[in-house]
């Protein structure tokens, strides 16, 4: 094919004007076109501009072992809601579940002040029976907790935040909210907490200012969920949707609201996760509703109603480039986006 006899830099420029569907059709012209168009460099700009491909805004590739062409195809499935739903785990009593990115699970009875940790078995995702750790210290129920590589950080109805060292019995308590702390997140040396007292607080986790409250942000509504951007330059809050303020808001390092969205069903947002680029995933307080948001758009991108017959909130969620995992009160769901390509891709 004459086109592929052009110098590579000229050919890359020509291909940069094509959309994914056109690139795929052109790659079928001959073996040489297929091999050339399968290169990551052809798909990099497209992959950076769409959601959840593993490319950050800074251009860092988080999944270099997966061809970008495949990730762009899967991203189109995310955009158009094309996925397969599967139940991974069920349990008989209602539990508060936190998922780590590697799908390690931390479990806690919904009305308890202690947190128990278990590992998943490698043979199909069932929980091992033996508890590997117990974290305590709250005088009232644990409302939410989050995991880092070195710490488990819990927020309680007693207004306390407790930082537990996962490798020892050492823990530190933070005080600052005058009502229950509903949510917590941590990235790097920063913790963000949200409370029924209608504030979000930023705390230092680093050794030089450990436990110091750096900033208090009035949100004018009860805060149910927070998520720090992986770049740590902003964070997201989800509120109770009880006041005349948008429940999903992004705050910058100057503590100013820079973007906001309305929740279509006026549901409190129980959990939020972000990727390192354009996407936000939120879990609502009723019927296991998970929503996908594109930070560049004004409305919800997709909605998945995981439990239409029960009123369970989505207590925790996490995702990678191919799957989203959502934990409800008694079940763990998986959404697999590696299905056949959406119609817009073909």
Short mmCIF file of C-alpha atoms in Angstrom, two decimals:
data_model
loop_
_atom_site.label_atom_id
_atom_site.label_comp_id
_atom_site.label_asym_id
_atom_site.label_seq_id
_atom_site.Cartn_x
_atom_site.Cartn_y
_atom_site.Cartn_z
CA UNK A 1 0.00 0.00 0.00
CA UNK A 2 1.50 3.33 -1.16
CA UNK A 3 0.55 5.21 2.02
CA UNK A 4 2.86 3.04 4.14
CA UNK A 5 5.83 3.80 1.91
CA UNK A 6 5.90 7.35 3.30
CA UNK A 7 8.53 8.30 5.91
CA UNK A 8 7.39 7.25 9.39
CA UNK A 9 7.17 10.77 10.82
CA UNK A 10 4.91 11.83 7.91
CA UNK A 11 2.82 8.69 8.29
CA UNK A 12 2.36 9.28 12.03
CA UNK A 13 1.16 12.80 11.23
CA UNK A 14 -1.37 11.50 8.68
CA UNK A 15 -2.67 8.83 11.06
CA UNK A 16 -3.07 11.38 13.88
CA UNK A 17 -6.09 12.82 12.01
CA UNK A 18 -7.99 9.52 12.08
CA UNK A 19 -10.47 8.38 14.72
CA UNK A 20 -10.29 4.87 16.26
CA UNK A 21 -12.81 3.31 13.89
CA UNK A 22 -10.98 4.67 10.83
CA UNK A 23 -7.66 3.42 12.17
CA UNK A 24 -9.09 -0.06 12.69
CA UNK A 25 -10.49 -0.18 9.16
CA UNK A 26 -7.23 1.03 7.67
CA UNK A 27 -5.28 -1.59 9.64
CA UNK A 28 -7.24 -4.29 7.77
CA UNK A 29 -5.95 -3.15 4.38
CA UNK A 30 -2.81 -5.28 4.49
CA UNK A 31 -0.37 -6.95 6.87
CA UNK A 32 2.00 -3.99 6.81
CA UNK A 33 -0.77 -1.53 7.72
CA UNK A 34 -1.91 -3.82 10.55
CA UNK A 35 1.57 -4.07 12.03
CA UNK A 36 2.21 -0.34 11.78
CA UNK A 37 -1.16 0.79 13.19
CA UNK A 38 -0.85 -1.64 16.10
CA UNK A 39 2.05 0.41 17.50
CA UNK A 40 1.41 2.24 20.77
CA UNK A 41 2.71 5.52 19.37
CA UNK A 42 -0.22 5.61 16.91
CA UNK A 43 -2.77 5.31 19.73
CA UNK A 44 -1.11 7.41 22.43
CA UNK A 45 -2.91 10.70 21.71
CA UNK A 46 -6.30 8.96 21.45
CA UNK A 47 -5.66 6.99 24.64
CA UNK A 48 -4.74 10.10 26.59
CA UNK A 49 -7.91 11.91 25.53
CA UNK A 50 -10.45 9.22 26.52
CA UNK A 51 -11.28 7.72 29.89
CA UNK A 52 -9.50 5.03 31.87
CA UNK A 53 -6.80 3.82 29.49
CA UNK A 54 -4.03 3.86 32.07
CA UNK A 55 -2.38 7.01 30.72
CA UNK A 56 -2.08 9.90 33.15
CA UNK A 57 -2.32 13.57 32.28
CA UNK A 58 1.45 13.70 32.57
CA UNK A 59 1.75 10.97 29.91
CA UNK A 60 2.86 8.22 32.33
CA UNK A 61 1.73 4.75 31.21
CA UNK A 62 0.45 2.70 34.15
CA UNK A 63 -0.15 -0.48 32.11
CA UNK A 64 2.75 -0.71 29.63
CA UNK A 65 2.31 -4.46 29.13
CA UNK A 66 -1.15 -4.00 27.51
CA UNK A 67 -1.19 -2.61 23.93
CA UNK A 68 -2.78 0.83 23.78
CA UNK A 69 -5.03 -0.22 20.91
CA UNK A 70 -6.65 -2.83 23.18
CA UNK A 71 -7.07 -0.31 25.99
CA UNK A 72 -8.72 2.19 23.66
CA UNK A 73 -11.19 -0.51 22.60
CA UNK A 74 -12.00 -1.32 26.23
CA UNK A 75 -12.29 2.40 27.02
CA UNK A 76 -15.05 2.68 24.42
CA UNK A 77 -16.89 -0.07 26.29
CA UNK A 78 -16.60 2.00 29.49
CA UNK A 79 -17.91 5.08 27.67
CA UNK A 80 -20.91 3.21 26.22
CA UNK A 81 -21.64 1.01 29.26
CA UNK A 82 -20.81 -2.28 27.53
CA UNK A 83 -19.85 -4.80 30.22
CA UNK A 84 -20.63 -8.14 31.85
CA UNK A 85 -21.86 -8.15 35.46
CA UNK A 86 -20.80 -10.94 37.81
CA UNK A 87 -21.23 -11.67 41.52
CA UNK A 88 -17.82 -12.48 43.02
CA UNK A 89 -18.72 -12.92 46.71
CA UNK A 90 -21.77 -13.04 48.96
CA UNK A 91 -22.05 -12.95 52.74
CA UNK A 92 -25.05 -13.52 55.02
CA UNK A 93 -24.73 -10.51 57.33
CA UNK A 94 -24.45 -6.88 56.27
CA UNK A 95 -20.83 -5.74 56.26
CA UNK A 96 -18.95 -2.54 55.56
CA UNK A 97 -16.34 -3.46 52.93
CA UNK A 98 -13.32 -1.54 51.71
CA UNK A 99 -11.59 -2.63 48.50
CA UNK A 100 -7.95 -1.92 47.77
CA UNK A 101 -6.72 -1.62 44.15
CA UNK A 102 -5.43 -5.21 44.34
CA UNK A 103 -8.87 -6.37 45.56
CA UNK A 104 -7.67 -7.19 49.03
CA UNK A 105 -10.75 -6.94 51.23
CA UNK A 106 -11.18 -5.43 54.67
CA UNK A 107 -14.45 -6.35 56.42
CA UNK A 108 -16.31 -4.90 59.35
CA UNK A 109 -19.76 -5.45 60.80
CA UNK A 110 -21.89 -2.42 59.95
CA UNK A 111 -22.48 -1.74 63.64
CA UNK A 112 -19.03 -2.25 65.16
CA UNK A 113 -15.99 -0.33 66.31
CA UNK A 114 -13.43 -2.89 65.12
CA UNK A 115 -12.11 -3.77 61.65
CA UNK A 116 -11.09 -7.31 60.68
CA UNK A 117 -8.76 -8.03 57.74
CA UNK A 118 -8.81 -11.18 55.60
CA UNK A 119 -7.00 -12.26 52.45
CA UNK A 120 -8.74 -13.57 49.35
CA UNK A 121 -7.97 -17.09 48.21
CA UNK A 122 -6.32 -17.44 44.83
CA UNK A 123 -8.79 -20.17 43.76
CA UNK A 124 -11.84 -18.16 42.86
CA UNK A 125 -12.00 -15.19 45.19
CA UNK A 126 -13.40 -16.69 48.41
CA UNK A 127 -12.33 -15.28 51.76
CA UNK A 128 -9.83 -17.16 53.86
CA UNK A 129 -11.35 -18.11 57.20
CA UNK A 130 -8.41 -16.97 59.31
CA UNK A 131 -8.34 -13.29 60.23
CA UNK A 132 -4.92 -11.76 59.59
CA UNK A 133 -5.34 -8.50 61.55
CA UNK A 134 -7.71 -6.62 63.90
CA UNK A 135 -7.80 -2.81 64.10
CA UNK A 136 -9.58 -1.08 67.00
CA UNK A 137 -9.65 2.20 68.93
CA UNK A 138 -12.99 3.86 68.14
CA UNK A 139 -15.56 4.35 70.88
CA UNK A 140 -18.43 4.27 68.37
CA UNK A 141 -19.05 2.63 65.01
CA UNK A 142 -16.45 2.85 62.26
CA UNK A 143 -18.05 4.84 59.43
CA UNK A 144 -15.39 4.32 56.76
CA UNK A 145 -11.77 3.31 56.33
CA UNK A 146 -9.11 3.42 53.62
CA UNK A 147 -5.93 1.49 52.90
CA UNK A 148 -2.43 2.49 51.88
CA UNK A 149 0.61 0.26 51.51
CA UNK A 150 1.63 1.00 55.11
CA UNK A 151 -1.47 2.23 56.95
CA UNK A 152 -5.15 1.59 57.55
CA UNK A 153 -6.92 4.88 58.30
CA UNK A 154 -10.37 4.75 59.88
CA UNK A 155 -13.08 7.36 60.48
CA UNK A 156 -15.63 6.93 63.25
CA UNK A 157 -18.92 8.08 64.68
CA UNK A 158 -16.95 9.38 67.68
CA UNK A 159 -15.44 12.15 65.49
CA UNK A 160 -12.01 10.52 65.53
CA UNK A 161 -9.63 9.60 62.72
CA UNK A 162 -7.23 6.79 63.61
CA UNK A 163 -4.10 6.01 61.62
CA UNK A 164 -3.12 2.36 62.15
CA UNK A 165 0.32 1.06 61.17
CA UNK A 166 -0.41 -2.15 59.25
CA UNK A 167 2.90 -3.69 60.26
CA UNK A 168 2.62 -3.15 64.03
CA UNK A 169 0.21 -2.30 66.86
CA UNK A 170 1.09 1.41 66.64
CA UNK A 171 -1.76 3.88 65.99
CA UNK A 172 -2.35 7.64 66.23
CA UNK A 173 -5.67 9.41 66.80
CA UNK A 174 -6.68 12.68 65.12
CA UNK A 175 -9.37 15.00 66.45
CA UNK A 176 -10.98 17.91 64.63
CA UNK A 177 -14.55 17.19 63.54
CA UNK A 178 -17.31 17.85 66.06
CA UNK A 179 -19.64 15.20 64.59
CA UNK A 180 -19.15 11.75 63.07
CA UNK A 181 -16.52 11.44 60.36
CA UNK A 182 -18.35 9.80 57.45
CA UNK A 183 -15.49 9.33 54.98
CA UNK A 184 -11.73 9.30 54.58
CA UNK A 185 -9.10 9.08 51.83
CA UNK A 186 -5.31 9.20 51.76
CA UNK A 187 -2.71 9.77 49.05
CA UNK A 188 0.99 10.32 49.69
CA UNK A 189 1.39 12.42 52.81
CA UNK A 190 -2.16 13.85 52.78
CA UNK A 191 -5.41 12.70 54.38
CA UNK A 192 -8.81 14.20 53.52
CA UNK A 193 -11.80 13.59 55.79
CA UNK A 194 -15.48 14.52 55.49
CA UNK A 195 -18.04 14.84 58.25
CA UNK A 196 -21.67 15.31 59.15
CA UNK A 197 -20.57 18.70 60.50
CA UNK A 198 -20.60 19.95 56.85
CA UNK A 199 -16.85 20.32 56.51
CA UNK A 200 -13.97 18.55 54.80
CA UNK A 201 -10.53 18.66 56.41
CA UNK A 202 -7.03 18.16 55.02
CA UNK A 203 -4.51 16.51 57.36
CA UNK A 204 -0.77 15.94 57.18
CA UNK A 205 0.48 12.36 57.35
CA UNK A 206 4.16 13.13 56.83
CA UNK A 207 6.59 12.86 59.75
CA UNK A 208 7.28 16.61 59.95
CA UNK A 209 3.63 17.62 60.54
CA UNK A 210 2.05 14.30 61.51
CA UNK A 211 -1.57 14.75 62.64
CA UNK A 212 -1.76 18.47 61.88
CA UNK A 213 -4.99 19.80 60.34
CA UNK A 214 -3.82 21.88 57.39
CA UNK A 215 -7.13 23.24 56.09
CA UNK A 216 -10.87 23.17 56.81
CA UNK A 217 -13.27 23.53 53.85
CA UNK A 218 -16.94 24.40 54.51
CA UNK A 219 -19.12 22.27 52.21
CA UNK A 220 -22.53 23.46 53.52
CA UNK A 221 -23.87 19.91 53.40
CA UNK A 222 -23.01 16.63 55.10
CA UNK A 223 -20.01 14.99 53.43
CA UNK A 224 -20.44 11.30 52.70
CA UNK A 225 -17.46 10.56 50.45
CA UNK A 226 -14.08 12.01 49.49
CA UNK A 227 -11.42 11.03 46.95
CA UNK A 228 -8.00 12.59 46.47
CA UNK A 229 -6.69 12.95 42.93
CA UNK A 230 -3.66 10.70 42.33
CA UNK A 231 -1.72 13.86 41.45
CA UNK A 232 -2.72 15.26 44.89
CA UNK A 233 -3.51 18.63 43.28
CA UNK A 234 -7.27 18.40 44.01
CA UNK A 235 -9.88 16.23 45.66
CA UNK A 236 -13.54 15.36 45.17
CA UNK A 237 -16.38 15.45 47.72
CA UNK A 238 -19.76 13.74 47.57
CA UNK A 239 -22.44 15.15 49.86
CA UNK A 240 -25.89 14.19 51.13
CA UNK A 241 -27.82 16.11 48.46
CA UNK A 242 -29.91 17.78 51.19
CA UNK A 243 -28.95 21.40 50.55
CA UNK A 244 -28.98 23.69 47.54
CA UNK A 245 -25.46 22.70 46.48
CA UNK A 246 -24.26 20.25 43.82
CA UNK A 247 -23.37 17.00 45.63
CA UNK A 248 -20.31 16.13 43.51
CA UNK A 249 -17.60 18.82 43.63
CA UNK A 250 -13.89 19.11 42.85
CA UNK A 251 -11.73 21.34 45.08
CA UNK A 252 -8.28 22.64 44.14
CA UNK A 253 -5.26 23.24 46.34
CA UNK A 254 -6.53 26.77 47.01
CA UNK A 255 -9.61 25.15 48.58
CA UNK A 256 -11.87 26.57 45.86
CA UNK A 257 -14.58 24.57 44.11
CA UNK A 258 -13.46 24.33 40.48
CA UNK A 259 -16.10 21.95 39.09
CA UNK A 260 -19.44 20.49 40.19
CA UNK A 261 -22.12 18.05 39.02
CA UNK A 262 -25.72 17.35 40.00
CA UNK A 263 -26.67 13.80 41.05
CA UNK A 264 -29.63 12.89 38.77
CA UNK A 265 -31.60 11.06 41.50
CA UNK A 266 -30.59 13.32 44.41
CA UNK A 267 -28.90 10.40 46.18
CA UNK A 268 -26.08 10.79 48.67
CA UNK A 269 -22.75 9.72 47.22
CA UNK A 270 -21.30 7.06 49.53
CA UNK A 271 -17.98 6.48 47.75
CA UNK A 272 -15.86 8.04 45.02
CA UNK A 273 -12.78 6.90 43.13
CA UNK A 274 -10.80 8.67 40.41
CA UNK A 275 -8.32 7.50 37.82
CA UNK A 276 -5.21 9.49 37.00
CA UNK A 277 -6.84 11.34 34.14
CA UNK A 278 -10.47 12.14 33.26
CA UNK A 279 -12.73 9.60 35.00
CA UNK A 280 -14.61 9.59 38.32
CA UNK A 281 -16.65 6.60 39.55
CA UNK A 282 -19.22 7.17 42.30
CA UNK A 283 -21.40 4.85 44.37
CA UNK A 284 -24.81 6.06 45.53
CA UNK A 285 -26.76 5.45 48.72
CA UNK A 286 -29.60 3.40 47.19
CA UNK A 287 -30.01 0.34 44.96
CA UNK A 288 -26.31 -0.18 44.33
CA UNK A 289 -26.10 2.58 41.74
CA UNK A 290 -22.64 3.19 40.27
CA UNK A 291 -22.10 6.18 37.99
CA UNK A 292 -19.22 7.05 35.69
CA UNK A 293 -18.35 10.71 35.18
CA UNK A 294 -16.06 12.42 32.69
CA UNK A 295 -14.52 15.50 34.31
CA UNK A 296 -14.82 17.38 31.01
CA UNK A 297 -18.58 16.81 30.70
CA UNK A 298 -21.46 18.35 32.62
CA UNK A 299 -23.61 15.21 33.01
CA UNK A 300 -23.22 11.62 34.13
CA UNK A 301 -21.56 9.42 31.50
CA UNK A 302 -23.04 6.01 32.47
CA UNK A 303 -25.14 4.46 35.24
CA UNK A 304 -25.15 0.84 36.45
CA UNK A 305 -27.91 -0.27 38.86
CA UNK A 306 -26.40 -3.33 40.52
CA UNK A 307 -29.14 -4.10 43.06
CA UNK A 308 -32.52 -2.82 41.79
CA UNK A 309 -34.52 -4.74 44.43
CA UNK A 310 -32.52 -3.78 47.53
CA UNK A 311 -31.71 -0.43 49.11
CA UNK A 312 -28.05 -1.13 49.82
CA UNK A 313 -25.53 1.67 49.29
CA UNK A 314 -22.32 1.09 47.40
CA UNK A 315 -19.91 1.11 50.37
CA UNK A 316 -16.72 0.84 48.36
CA UNK A 317 -15.52 0.58 44.79
CA UNK A 318 -12.26 0.37 42.86
CA UNK A 319 -11.35 -0.12 39.23
CA UNK A 320 -8.53 -0.77 36.79
CA UNK A 321 -8.50 -0.46 32.99
CA UNK A 322 -10.71 -3.53 32.44
CA UNK A 323 -12.85 -4.08 35.58
CA UNK A 324 -14.86 -2.18 38.16
CA UNK A 325 -15.53 -3.79 41.55
CA UNK A 326 -18.34 -2.57 43.81
CA UNK A 327 -19.07 -3.76 47.36
CA UNK A 328 -22.64 -3.55 48.67
CA UNK A 329 -23.91 -4.58 52.10
CA UNK A 330 -23.89 -8.32 51.36
CA UNK A 331 -22.41 -8.84 47.89
CA UNK A 332 -19.34 -7.95 45.82
CA UNK A 333 -19.97 -7.24 42.13
CA UNK A 334 -17.56 -7.20 39.20
CA UNK A 335 -18.19 -5.31 35.95
CA UNK A 336 -15.98 -6.69 33.16
CA UNK A 337 -15.52 -4.29 30.22
CA UNK A 338 -13.46 -6.68 28.09
CA UNK A 339 -16.54 -7.76 26.16
CA UNK A 340 -17.20 -7.35 22.44
CA UNK A 341 -16.55 -3.82 21.23
CA UNK A 342 -19.35 -1.26 21.34
CA UNK A 343 -21.05 -0.28 18.08
CA UNK A 344 -19.16 3.04 17.88
CA UNK A 345 -15.88 1.11 17.69
CA UNK A 346 -16.85 -1.20 14.81
#
